[in-house]
Coordinates of C-alpha atoms in Angstrom, one line a residue:
M1 CA 189.9 72.8 64.2
K2 CA 188.3 69.4 65.0
I3 CA 187.4 66.9 62.4
E4 CA 183.9 65.7 63.3
G5 CA 183.0 62.2 62.5
K6 CA 182.9 59.1 64.7
N7 CA 184.5 57.0 62.0
G8 CA 187.9 58.6 62.0
T9 CA 190.0 61.0 60.1
Y10 CA 191.2 61.1 56.5
C11 CA 194.1 63.2 55.3
A12 CA 195.5 63.6 51.8
C13 CA 197.8 65.6 49.6
R14 CA 196.4 67.3 46.4
Y15 CA 198.4 68.2 43.3
T16 CA 198.6 71.3 41.2
I17 CA 196.7 71.7 37.9
E18 CA 200.0 71.6 36.0
S19 CA 200.9 68.3 37.7
K20 CA 197.5 66.8 36.9
K21 CA 198.0 67.8 33.2
K22 CA 201.4 66.2 33.1
I23 CA 200.3 62.9 34.7
N24 CA 197.2 62.8 32.4
H25 CA 199.4 63.3 29.3
W26 CA 201.9 60.7 30.6
M27 CA 199.1 58.1 31.3
S28 CA 197.9 58.6 27.8
E29 CA 201.4 58.1 26.3
N30 CA 201.9 55.0 28.4
S31 CA 198.4 53.5 27.5
I32 CA 197.4 53.1 31.2
P33 CA 194.2 51.1 31.2
N34 CA 191.2 52.6 32.8
P35 CA 192.9 55.8 34.0
I36 CA 191.3 57.6 36.9
D37 CA 189.9 61.1 36.5
V38 CA 193.0 63.3 37.1
E39 CA 190.8 65.7 39.1
K40 CA 190.8 62.9 41.7
L41 CA 194.6 62.5 41.9
H42 CA 195.8 62.6 45.5
T43 CA 198.1 60.8 47.9
T44 CA 196.5 59.6 51.1
V45 CA 198.6 60.5 54.2
I46 CA 196.4 58.9 56.8
Y47 CA 193.3 56.8 56.7
S48 CA 192.6 56.6 60.5
R49 CA 189.7 54.7 61.9
V50 CA 190.2 56.9 65.0
E51 CA 189.4 60.6 65.0
I52 CA 192.5 62.6 65.7
P53 CA 192.5 66.1 67.4
I54 CA 193.8 68.3 64.6
D55 CA 193.6 71.4 66.7
R56 CA 196.1 70.0 69.2
I57 CA 198.7 69.2 66.6
F58 CA 198.6 72.2 64.3
D59 CA 202.1 73.3 65.5
A60 CA 203.5 69.9 64.6
L61 CA 201.8 70.0 61.3
A62 CA 203.1 73.6 60.6
R63 CA 206.7 72.3 60.9
I64 CA 206.1 69.9 58.1
A65 CA 205.6 72.2 55.0
I66 CA 203.6 70.3 52.4
K67 CA 202.7 73.1 50.0
D68 CA 204.9 73.4 46.9
I69 CA 206.9 70.2 47.6
E70 CA 208.0 68.1 44.6
L71 CA 207.5 64.4 44.7
G72 CA 209.2 62.1 42.3
I73 CA 207.8 58.8 41.0
K74 CA 210.2 56.0 41.7
G75 CA 208.3 53.0 40.4
F76 CA 205.0 51.2 40.1
D77 CA 203.0 48.5 41.8
K78 CA 199.6 46.8 41.9
F79 CA 197.7 47.0 45.1
E80 CA 194.7 44.7 45.8
I81 CA 191.7 47.0 46.2
S82 CA 190.3 45.0 49.0
P83 CA 191.4 41.6 50.5
G84 CA 190.2 38.7 48.4
S85 CA 188.7 40.9 45.7
N86 CA 191.2 39.9 43.0
K87 CA 190.8 43.5 41.7
Y88 CA 193.9 45.6 41.5
A89 CA 194.8 49.3 41.4
L90 CA 197.8 50.5 39.5
V91 CA 199.8 52.9 41.7
A92 CA 202.8 55.1 41.2
L93 CA 205.1 54.8 44.2
L94 CA 206.5 58.2 45.3
D95 CA 209.8 59.3 46.6
A96 CA 208.1 61.2 49.4
E97 CA 210.1 61.2 52.7
I98 CA 208.1 64.3 53.8
L99 CA 204.8 62.5 53.5
E100 CA 206.2 59.5 55.4
R101 CA 207.3 61.9 58.2
F102 CA 203.9 63.6 58.2
H103 CA 202.2 60.1 58.3
L104 CA 204.3 59.2 61.3
T105 CA 203.6 62.5 63.0
L106 CA 199.9 61.9 62.7
R107 CA 200.4 58.3 64.1
T108 CA 202.1 59.8 67.2
Y109 CA 198.9 61.7 67.9
G110 CA 196.7 58.6 67.8
A111 CA 196.0 58.1 64.1
T112 CA 195.7 54.4 63.1
H113 CA 196.9 52.7 59.9
D114 CA 195.5 49.4 58.6
F115 CA 198.7 48.2 57.0
P116 CA 202.1 47.2 58.3
E117 CA 203.8 50.0 56.3
Y118 CA 202.9 53.3 54.7
H119 CA 203.8 53.5 51.0
P120 CA 203.1 57.0 49.6
H121 CA 201.6 56.6 46.2
V122 CA 199.2 58.0 43.6
T123 CA 196.6 55.7 42.2
L124 CA 196.5 55.7 38.4
S125 CA 193.8 53.1 37.8
Y126 CA 191.4 51.2 40.0
N127 CA 190.8 48.5 37.4
I128 CA 194.1 47.2 36.1
P129 CA 193.8 44.0 34.0
D130 CA 195.8 41.0 35.3
E131 CA 197.8 40.9 32.1
F132 CA 199.0 44.5 32.3
D133 CA 202.8 44.4 32.6
I134 CA 203.9 47.2 35.0
S135 CA 207.6 46.6 34.1
S136 CA 206.9 48.1 30.7
I137 CA 205.9 51.5 32.1
S138 CA 208.4 54.3 31.8
I139 CA 209.1 56.4 34.9
P140 CA 208.1 60.0 34.2
N141 CA 210.9 62.6 33.9
F142 CA 208.9 65.1 35.9
K143 CA 207.9 65.5 39.5
L144 CA 204.4 66.1 41.0
L145 CA 204.0 69.4 42.8
A146 CA 201.9 69.2 45.9
E147 CA 199.2 72.0 46.1
D148 CA 198.0 71.4 49.6
I149 CA 197.0 68.9 52.3
Y150 CA 193.5 68.5 53.6
F151 CA 191.6 66.7 56.4
E152 CA 188.1 65.4 56.4
P153 CA 186.0 62.8 58.3
L154 CA 186.8 59.3 57.3
N155 CA 184.2 57.9 54.9
L156 CA 184.1 54.1 55.3
N157 CA 181.5 53.8 52.5
W158 CA 183.7 55.3 49.7
E159 CA 183.1 53.8 46.3
L160 CA 185.6 53.4 43.5
E161 CA 184.9 55.8 40.7
N162 CA 186.6 56.3 37.4

């Protein structure tokens, strides 16, 4: 399989319906401002501005089983949406060594990464007010269950949607 698209390759992990229901209920209980549509919950594994030859690395990918893994939330952070925008996303940081290994595997096959480090996370809100105190958020007592992983051409023109 080859991911067509001159702009690069995008890879992400999706979550089960049950996990989406749990996180939706948890966001409501914790009064998360401007929560995203839970159908869009995902964890980016790679956002590569270089197209990677997925067909050549299937064996390596098969050794890293993504389906049915449980990922715990270990804390929260605010990420600036784009440099200088002064707009922030609220993210749940994941205890996800398997996704970190998968990310590094894709990097060894030529995938690029725009940041110094990879931090597996789930975005909860793309429009978090400055005054929202993330230290007041309770860490959920459940884990997210990964449903699958997918690849698609990188879309450099994606827009934030709630």
